[in-house]
Amino acid sequence: MNKNVKTYDVTVIGGGPAGLAAALSANEQGARVLLIEREDRLGGVLKQCIHDGFGLLRFGEKLSGCEYATRFIHKLEETDIEVRTLTFASRIEKTSEGFLLSLIQSSGFEQVKSKSLVLATGCRERTARQVAIHGTRPAGVLTAGSAQYYINILGQLPGKNCVILGSGDIGLIMARRLTLEGANVLGVYESKAEPSGLMRNIYQCLDDFDIPLHLSKTVTEVHGRERLTGVTVSAVDEKMNPVPGTEEFIPCDTLILSVGLIPENELAESLGVEISRATRGPECNQNYETTIPGIFSCGNALHVNDLVDYVSESGETAGRAAAAYAKAGHDHSLKSVEVKVDKNFGYIVPSHIDLSADEAVPFFFRTSKTRGRTIVKAFMNGKEVFSKVFAGLRPPEMEKIEIEAAKLEGAGPLQFTMEVDERE
């Protein structure tokens, strides 16, 4: 190894909204920061999001994704943060001094040292092969994110007669976008009995444009060899199995997939970070420190968020904590207890809490199914430490609560429950 290897306090991998916020936050704490991005421009997926709705919580106004990212990039340009674009972290090794990163970039191979890491690698879309759609592989089958890139970045319409599989938010937004560009969106098909996206997107993207939404139906086969000529759609039962005799052929030249997002955590797994089965992201505490000391995770790499404002919030927390870890050295220790939930929760983040913290602890959670008025409670050592009534809960809509640090005392674990609210 070259003896002249550069050393940083914090290295952030990923230049999307979480990575930008983490780098800025660590820099504000006086840390020497390196930001690595594999694309040629910062901003992540926000570069292709020209619709508004970003920044309502943080800035109190509607911004496009591009505008939201640009505000952070302009702040970054005013700092001494080192930025490497078109750069891949091909390997990361844990050392006695922190981490050794092997970087592949246009100028060649380089190794750098870092006292702490922030993984802000985002998420990826599920593909047709991951949802077991039968048929050949003709042109015209693409993810909603790819379709968005074709239209908003390349200025190319991917097709004229489109079927959208999945009612996730990006699929709903693309239904509207394709319609505005002159395509004919034949319908959105969702295998579940209720939509997977936010209700505001159902109203604004489908209802306002008279685009039909078909629930409890899915695409079971694609047709065509060189180019897609149509899809077969079938009804599904409660176990998501296609119902024989319900098949319907729909002629189309484009199938857009909006069938879920998966956090990108190959680097985290290679380092031995424990991954949650519920979120597909790392197990972490409220500082977003993973099970490997000195490695922090944030944004959609940690869990898939509804709003970019929460992505940035987690990035700021992770960056600040990573800087503190780098400054404290390797005698860093945690007084950690486990967070447990009952079967009514889809998941909750964080999965552990550091009881030595003196700030309120934020928790993000999703319900396992749609519910009416619900009471969420938290207990520690059998004592109720938190209670809140929700008018309704839906799995697509992430909720945030906070518990005062002074209430979190004892040996744990912290146990969350959901109860039906029977009050009038």
Coordinates of C-alpha atoms in Angstrom, one line a residue:
M1 CA 0.0 0.0 0.0
N2 CA 1.2 3.5 -0.8
K3 CA 2.5 5.3 2.3
N4 CA 1.1 8.6 1.1
V5 CA -2.5 7.5 1.5
K6 CA -4.9 10.3 2.3
T7 CA -6.8 10.0 5.6
Y8 CA -10.2 11.4 6.2
D9 CA -12.4 11.7 9.4
V10 CA -15.6 10.8 7.5
T11 CA -16.1 9.2 4.1
V12 CA -19.6 9.4 2.7
I13 CA -20.5 6.9 -0.1
G14 CA -23.3 8.1 -2.2
G15 CA -24.0 11.7 -3.5
G16 CA -27.8 11.7 -3.4
P17 CA -29.9 13.7 -0.8
A18 CA -28.8 11.5 2.1
G19 CA -25.1 11.6 1.2
L20 CA -25.2 15.4 0.6
A21 CA -26.8 16.0 4.0
A22 CA -24.4 13.7 5.7
A23 CA -21.3 15.3 4.2
L24 CA -22.5 18.8 5.1
S25 CA -23.4 17.8 8.6
A26 CA -20.0 16.1 9.2
N27 CA -18.2 19.1 7.8
E28 CA -20.1 21.5 10.1
Q29 CA -18.7 19.4 13.0
G30 CA -15.1 20.2 11.8
A31 CA -14.5 16.8 10.2
R32 CA -12.4 16.3 7.1
V33 CA -14.9 14.8 4.7
L34 CA -14.6 12.8 1.4
L35 CA -17.8 12.4 -0.6
I36 CA -17.8 9.6 -3.2
E37 CA -20.4 9.4 -6.1
R38 CA -20.4 6.8 -8.9
E39 CA -22.3 9.0 -11.4
D40 CA -20.8 12.1 -13.0
R41 CA -23.1 14.5 -11.1
L42 CA -24.3 14.8 -7.6
G43 CA -28.0 14.6 -6.6
G44 CA -28.9 10.9 -7.0
V45 CA -32.3 10.1 -8.4
L46 CA -33.5 13.7 -7.7
K47 CA -31.7 14.8 -10.9
Q48 CA -34.6 13.2 -12.9
C49 CA -37.4 14.2 -10.7
I50 CA -38.9 17.3 -12.3
H51 CA -42.3 17.1 -10.5
D52 CA -42.9 19.1 -7.4
G53 CA -43.7 18.1 -3.8
F54 CA -40.1 18.0 -2.4
G55 CA -39.0 20.1 0.5
L56 CA -42.4 20.9 2.1
L57 CA -41.1 19.9 5.6
R58 CA -37.6 21.3 5.3
F59 CA -38.1 24.5 3.3
G60 CA -41.8 25.1 3.6
E61 CA -42.4 25.2 -0.1
K62 CA -42.9 22.9 -3.1
L63 CA -39.7 22.2 -5.0
S64 CA -38.9 19.9 -7.8
G65 CA -36.4 17.1 -7.0
C66 CA -33.8 19.0 -9.1
E67 CA -34.3 22.2 -7.1
Y68 CA -34.1 20.4 -3.8
A69 CA -30.8 18.7 -4.7
T70 CA -29.4 21.9 -6.1
R71 CA -29.9 23.7 -2.7
F72 CA -27.6 21.2 -1.0
I73 CA -25.1 21.1 -3.8
H74 CA -24.7 24.9 -3.6
K75 CA -24.0 24.6 0.1
L76 CA -21.5 21.9 -0.6
E77 CA -19.6 24.1 -3.1
E78 CA -19.1 26.6 -0.3
T79 CA -17.2 24.1 1.9
D80 CA -13.8 22.3 1.7
I81 CA -15.5 18.9 1.3
E82 CA -13.6 16.8 -1.2
V83 CA -15.9 15.3 -3.9
R84 CA -15.0 12.4 -6.2
T85 CA -17.6 11.7 -8.9
L86 CA -17.4 8.8 -11.4
T87 CA -15.8 6.9 -8.5
F88 CA -16.5 3.4 -7.2
A89 CA -15.6 2.0 -3.8
S90 CA -14.6 -1.4 -5.1
R91 CA -13.5 -2.7 -1.7
I92 CA -13.5 -1.6 1.9
E93 CA -11.4 -3.2 4.7
K94 CA -11.8 -2.8 8.4
T95 CA -8.4 -1.9 10.0
S96 CA -7.1 -1.0 13.4
E97 CA -7.2 2.7 12.5
G98 CA -10.6 2.6 10.8
F99 CA -11.2 1.7 7.2
L100 CA -9.2 1.3 4.1
L101 CA -11.1 2.1 0.9
S102 CA -10.0 1.0 -2.6
L103 CA -11.4 3.4 -5.2
I104 CA -11.7 3.0 -8.9
Q105 CA -12.0 6.3 -10.8
S106 CA -11.2 7.9 -14.2
S107 CA -7.8 8.8 -13.1
G108 CA -7.0 5.3 -12.0
F109 CA -6.8 3.3 -8.8
E110 CA -6.5 4.9 -5.4
Q111 CA -6.6 3.9 -1.7
V112 CA -7.7 6.2 1.1
K113 CA -8.2 5.8 4.9
S114 CA -11.2 6.9 6.9
K115 CA -11.9 6.9 10.6
S116 CA -15.7 6.4 9.9
L117 CA -18.0 5.7 7.1
V118 CA -21.5 6.8 6.1
L119 CA -23.3 4.5 3.7
A120 CA -25.8 6.6 1.7
T121 CA -26.1 4.2 -1.3
G122 CA -29.9 4.6 -1.8
C123 CA -32.1 1.9 -3.2
R124 CA -32.8 0.1 -6.5
E125 CA -36.0 -1.0 -8.2
R126 CA -37.3 -4.6 -8.5
T127 CA -37.3 -5.9 -12.0
A128 CA -39.7 -8.1 -14.0
R129 CA -37.6 -11.2 -13.2
Q130 CA -37.9 -10.5 -9.5
V131 CA -41.7 -10.6 -9.6
A132 CA -41.8 -13.8 -11.7
I133 CA -43.5 -12.5 -14.9
H134 CA -43.5 -15.2 -17.6
G135 CA -42.6 -14.6 -21.2
T136 CA -39.7 -13.5 -23.4
R137 CA -37.6 -10.4 -22.9
P138 CA -38.8 -8.0 -25.6
A139 CA -38.1 -4.3 -25.7
G140 CA -40.6 -2.1 -23.9
V141 CA -40.4 -3.7 -20.5
L142 CA -38.7 -1.3 -18.1
T143 CA -38.8 0.0 -14.5
A144 CA -40.6 3.3 -13.6
G145 CA -37.3 4.9 -12.8
S146 CA -35.8 4.0 -16.2
A147 CA -38.9 5.4 -17.9
Q148 CA -38.5 8.6 -15.9
Y149 CA -34.9 8.8 -17.0
Y150 CA -35.8 8.3 -20.7
I151 CA -38.4 11.1 -20.6
N152 CA -36.9 13.6 -18.2
I153 CA -33.2 13.3 -19.0
L154 CA -33.0 11.9 -22.5
G155 CA -36.2 13.5 -23.8
Q156 CA -37.4 10.2 -25.3
L157 CA -40.9 8.7 -24.9
P158 CA -40.4 4.9 -24.2
G159 CA -43.8 3.9 -25.7
K160 CA -47.2 5.0 -26.8
N161 CA -49.6 2.5 -25.2
C162 CA -48.6 1.7 -21.7
V163 CA -49.6 -0.6 -18.9
I164 CA -48.2 0.1 -15.4
L165 CA -47.7 -2.8 -12.9
G166 CA -47.7 -1.7 -9.3
S167 CA -49.2 1.4 -7.7
G168 CA -46.0 2.6 -5.9
D169 CA -45.5 6.4 -5.9
I170 CA -43.0 6.4 -8.8
G171 CA -45.4 4.3 -10.9
L172 CA -48.3 6.7 -10.2
I173 CA -46.1 9.8 -11.0
M174 CA -45.0 8.1 -14.2
A175 CA -48.7 7.4 -15.2
R176 CA -49.2 11.2 -15.1
R177 CA -45.9 12.0 -16.7
L178 CA -46.6 9.6 -19.7
T179 CA -50.1 11.0 -20.1
L180 CA -48.8 14.6 -20.2
E181 CA -46.2 13.6 -22.9
G182 CA -49.0 12.1 -25.1
A183 CA -48.8 8.4 -24.3
N184 CA -52.0 6.4 -23.6
V185 CA -51.8 4.9 -20.1
L186 CA -54.2 1.9 -20.3
G187 CA -54.3 1.3 -16.6
V188 CA -52.4 0.8 -13.4
Y189 CA -52.6 -2.8 -12.1
E190 CA -51.9 -3.6 -8.4
S191 CA -51.8 -7.1 -7.0
K192 CA -52.8 -6.0 -3.5
A193 CA -56.3 -5.1 -2.5
E194 CA -55.4 -1.5 -1.9
P195 CA -53.0 1.0 -3.5
S196 CA -49.3 1.0 -2.5
G197 CA -48.7 4.7 -3.0
L198 CA -49.6 7.8 -1.1
M199 CA -53.2 8.9 -1.4
R200 CA -52.3 12.3 -2.6
N201 CA -50.6 10.6 -5.6
I202 CA -53.7 8.5 -6.3
Y203 CA -55.8 11.7 -6.5
Q204 CA -53.3 13.9 -8.4
C205 CA -51.8 11.3 -10.8
L206 CA -54.7 8.9 -11.5
D207 CA -58.0 10.4 -10.6
D208 CA -57.2 13.8 -12.1
F209 CA -56.3 12.2 -15.4
D210 CA -59.0 9.5 -15.6
I211 CA -56.4 6.7 -15.5
P212 CA -58.0 3.5 -14.2
L213 CA -56.6 1.7 -11.2
H214 CA -57.2 -2.1 -11.1
L215 CA -56.8 -3.7 -7.6
S216 CA -56.1 -7.4 -6.9
K217 CA -54.8 -7.8 -10.5
T218 CA -51.3 -8.5 -11.8
V219 CA -49.4 -9.1 -15.0
T220 CA -48.8 -12.8 -15.4
E221 CA -47.2 -12.9 -18.9
V222 CA -45.6 -10.6 -21.4
H223 CA -46.0 -11.2 -25.2
G224 CA -43.7 -10.3 -28.1
R225 CA -40.2 -11.1 -29.2
E226 CA -38.5 -8.0 -30.6
R227 CA -40.9 -5.6 -29.1
L228 CA -43.7 -6.0 -26.5
T229 CA -47.1 -6.6 -28.2
G230 CA -49.2 -7.1 -25.1
V231 CA -49.6 -8.5 -21.6
T232 CA -51.8 -11.0 -19.9
V233 CA -53.5 -9.7 -16.7
S234 CA -55.1 -12.0 -14.1
A235 CA -57.0 -11.5 -10.9
V236 CA -55.2 -12.7 -7.8
D237 CA -56.6 -14.2 -4.6
E238 CA -55.7 -13.3 -0.9
K239 CA -52.5 -15.3 -1.2
M240 CA -51.4 -13.4 -4.4
N241 CA -51.9 -16.5 -6.5
P242 CA -53.4 -15.9 -10.0
V243 CA -57.0 -17.0 -10.3
P244 CA -57.5 -19.4 -13.3
G245 CA -60.1 -18.3 -15.8
T246 CA -59.6 -14.5 -15.1
E247 CA -56.9 -14.0 -17.8
E248 CA -57.2 -10.9 -20.0
F249 CA -55.0 -10.0 -22.9
I250 CA -54.2 -6.2 -23.2
P251 CA -52.5 -5.0 -26.4
C252 CA -49.7 -2.6 -25.5
D253 CA -46.1 -1.7 -26.5
T254 CA -44.8 -0.7 -23.0
L255 CA -44.9 -2.3 -19.6
I256 CA -43.8 0.0 -16.7
L257 CA -42.8 -1.8 -13.5
S258 CA -43.4 -0.1 -10.1
V259 CA -43.1 -3.1 -7.9
G260 CA -41.0 -2.0 -5.0
L261 CA -37.6 -0.7 -3.9
I262 CA -34.7 -2.6 -2.3
P263 CA -32.1 -0.8 -0.2
E264 CA -28.6 -1.1 -1.8
N265 CA -26.4 -2.7 0.9
E266 CA -23.8 -4.8 -0.8
L267 CA -21.0 -2.8 0.7
A268 CA -22.6 -3.0 4.2
E269 CA -23.0 -6.8 3.9
S270 CA -19.4 -7.2 2.7
L271 CA -18.3 -5.5 5.9
G272 CA -20.4 -7.8 8.1
V273 CA -23.1 -5.3 9.0
E274 CA -26.2 -7.0 10.3
I275 CA -29.2 -6.5 7.9
S276 CA -32.8 -6.2 9.0
R277 CA -35.2 -8.7 7.4
A278 CA -38.0 -6.2 7.7
T279 CA -36.4 -3.1 6.1
R280 CA -33.6 -4.8 4.0
G281 CA -31.4 -2.1 5.6
P282 CA -28.8 -2.2 8.4
E283 CA -29.8 -2.7 12.0
C284 CA -28.9 0.6 13.7
N285 CA -29.4 2.9 16.7
Q286 CA -30.9 6.4 16.7
N287 CA -27.6 7.8 15.5
Y288 CA -27.9 5.4 12.6
E289 CA -24.7 3.6 13.6
T290 CA -24.8 0.0 12.5
T291 CA -23.7 -3.1 14.3
I292 CA -20.1 -2.4 13.1
P293 CA -18.7 0.5 15.1
G294 CA -17.8 3.4 12.9
I295 CA -20.2 2.5 10.1
F296 CA -23.3 4.6 9.7
S297 CA -26.2 4.2 7.3
C298 CA -28.9 6.7 6.2
G299 CA -31.5 7.6 3.6
N300 CA -33.1 4.9 1.5
A301 CA -30.1 2.5 2.1
L302 CA -31.4 2.3 5.7
H303 CA -35.1 2.0 4.9
V304 CA -37.2 3.3 2.0
N305 CA -38.7 6.7 2.9
D306 CA -41.8 8.4 1.6
L307 CA -40.3 12.0 1.7
V308 CA -36.9 13.3 0.8
D309 CA -37.1 15.6 3.8
Y310 CA -36.7 12.5 6.1
V311 CA -33.9 11.2 3.9
S312 CA -32.0 14.4 4.5
E313 CA -32.8 14.3 8.2
S314 CA -31.3 10.9 8.6
G315 CA -28.2 12.0 6.6
E316 CA -27.6 14.9 8.9
T317 CA -27.9 12.7 12.0
A318 CA -25.6 10.1 10.5
G319 CA -23.0 12.6 9.4
R320 CA -23.0 14.4 12.7
A321 CA -22.6 11.0 14.6
A322 CA -19.8 9.8 12.2
A323 CA -17.9 13.0 12.9
A324 CA -18.3 12.5 16.6
Y325 CA -17.1 8.9 16.3
A326 CA -14.0 10.0 14.4
K327 CA -13.2 12.6 17.0
A328 CA -13.8 10.3 20.0
G329 CA -11.4 7.6 18.8
H330 CA -11.9 3.9 19.2
D331 CA -12.9 3.9 22.9
H332 CA -16.4 4.7 21.7
S333 CA -19.0 2.7 23.6
L334 CA -22.8 2.5 23.7
K335 CA -25.3 1.6 26.4
S336 CA -27.7 0.0 23.9
V337 CA -31.1 -1.7 24.4
E338 CA -33.2 -3.5 21.8
V339 CA -36.4 -2.0 20.3
K340 CA -39.2 -4.6 19.9
V341 CA -42.5 -4.3 18.1
D342 CA -45.6 -6.5 18.1
K343 CA -46.9 -8.2 14.9
N344 CA -49.0 -5.1 14.0
F345 CA -45.9 -3.2 12.9
G346 CA -44.4 -3.6 9.5
Y347 CA -41.1 -2.4 10.9
I348 CA -39.6 0.3 13.1
V349 CA -36.3 2.2 12.8
P350 CA -34.1 2.4 14.8
S351 CA -33.8 -1.2 16.0
H352 CA -31.7 -0.3 19.1
I353 CA -31.3 2.9 21.2
D354 CA -28.3 4.3 22.9
L355 CA -29.5 5.2 26.4
S356 CA -26.5 7.6 26.9
A357 CA -28.0 10.1 24.5
D358 CA -29.7 13.2 26.0
E359 CA -31.9 14.1 23.0
A360 CA -35.4 13.0 22.1
V361 CA -35.3 9.8 20.1
P362 CA -37.1 9.8 16.7
F363 CA -38.7 6.5 15.5
F364 CA -40.0 5.8 12.0
F365 CA -42.5 3.0 11.5
R366 CA -45.0 1.4 9.2
T367 CA -48.1 -0.5 10.0
S368 CA -48.5 -4.1 8.8
K369 CA -52.0 -3.4 7.4
T370 CA -54.5 -0.6 7.0
R371 CA -56.1 0.3 10.3
G372 CA -58.6 2.9 11.6
R373 CA -58.1 4.8 14.9
T374 CA -55.1 3.2 16.5
I375 CA -53.1 3.8 19.7
V376 CA -49.4 3.3 19.5
K377 CA -47.8 2.8 22.9
A378 CA -44.2 2.2 24.1
F379 CA -43.2 0.4 27.3
M380 CA -39.9 0.1 29.1
N381 CA -39.5 -2.3 32.0
G382 CA -43.3 -2.6 32.0
K383 CA -43.8 1.1 32.4
E384 CA -45.7 3.1 29.7
V385 CA -43.3 5.8 28.4
F386 CA -45.2 6.9 25.3
S387 CA -48.7 6.9 23.8
K388 CA -50.2 8.5 20.7
V389 CA -53.5 8.2 18.9
F390 CA -53.5 8.0 15.1
A391 CA -56.7 8.6 13.1
G392 CA -55.7 5.9 10.7
L393 CA -52.6 4.0 9.5
R394 CA -51.7 2.7 6.0
P395 CA -48.6 0.6 5.1
P396 CA -47.5 3.0 2.3
E397 CA -47.5 5.9 4.7
M398 CA -44.5 6.1 7.1
E399 CA -45.1 7.6 10.5
K400 CA -42.7 9.5 12.8
I401 CA -42.9 9.7 16.6
E402 CA -40.4 11.0 19.2
I403 CA -39.8 9.9 22.8
E404 CA -38.0 12.1 25.3
A405 CA -34.6 10.7 26.3
A406 CA -35.4 11.2 30.0
K407 CA -38.2 8.6 29.7
L408 CA -35.8 5.9 28.3
E409 CA -34.2 4.5 31.4
G410 CA -33.7 1.0 32.5
A411 CA -32.4 -2.3 31.1
G412 CA -34.9 -2.5 28.3
P413 CA -36.0 -3.6 25.9
L414 CA -38.3 -0.8 24.6
Q415 CA -41.5 -2.5 23.5
F416 CA -44.0 -0.9 21.0
T417 CA -47.6 -2.0 20.7
M418 CA -50.6 -1.0 18.6
E419 CA -54.1 -1.1 20.0
V420 CA -57.5 -0.4 18.4
D421 CA -58.8 3.0 19.7
E422 CA -62.3 2.3 21.0
R423 CA -62.9 5.9 22.2
E424 CA -65.5 8.0 20.3

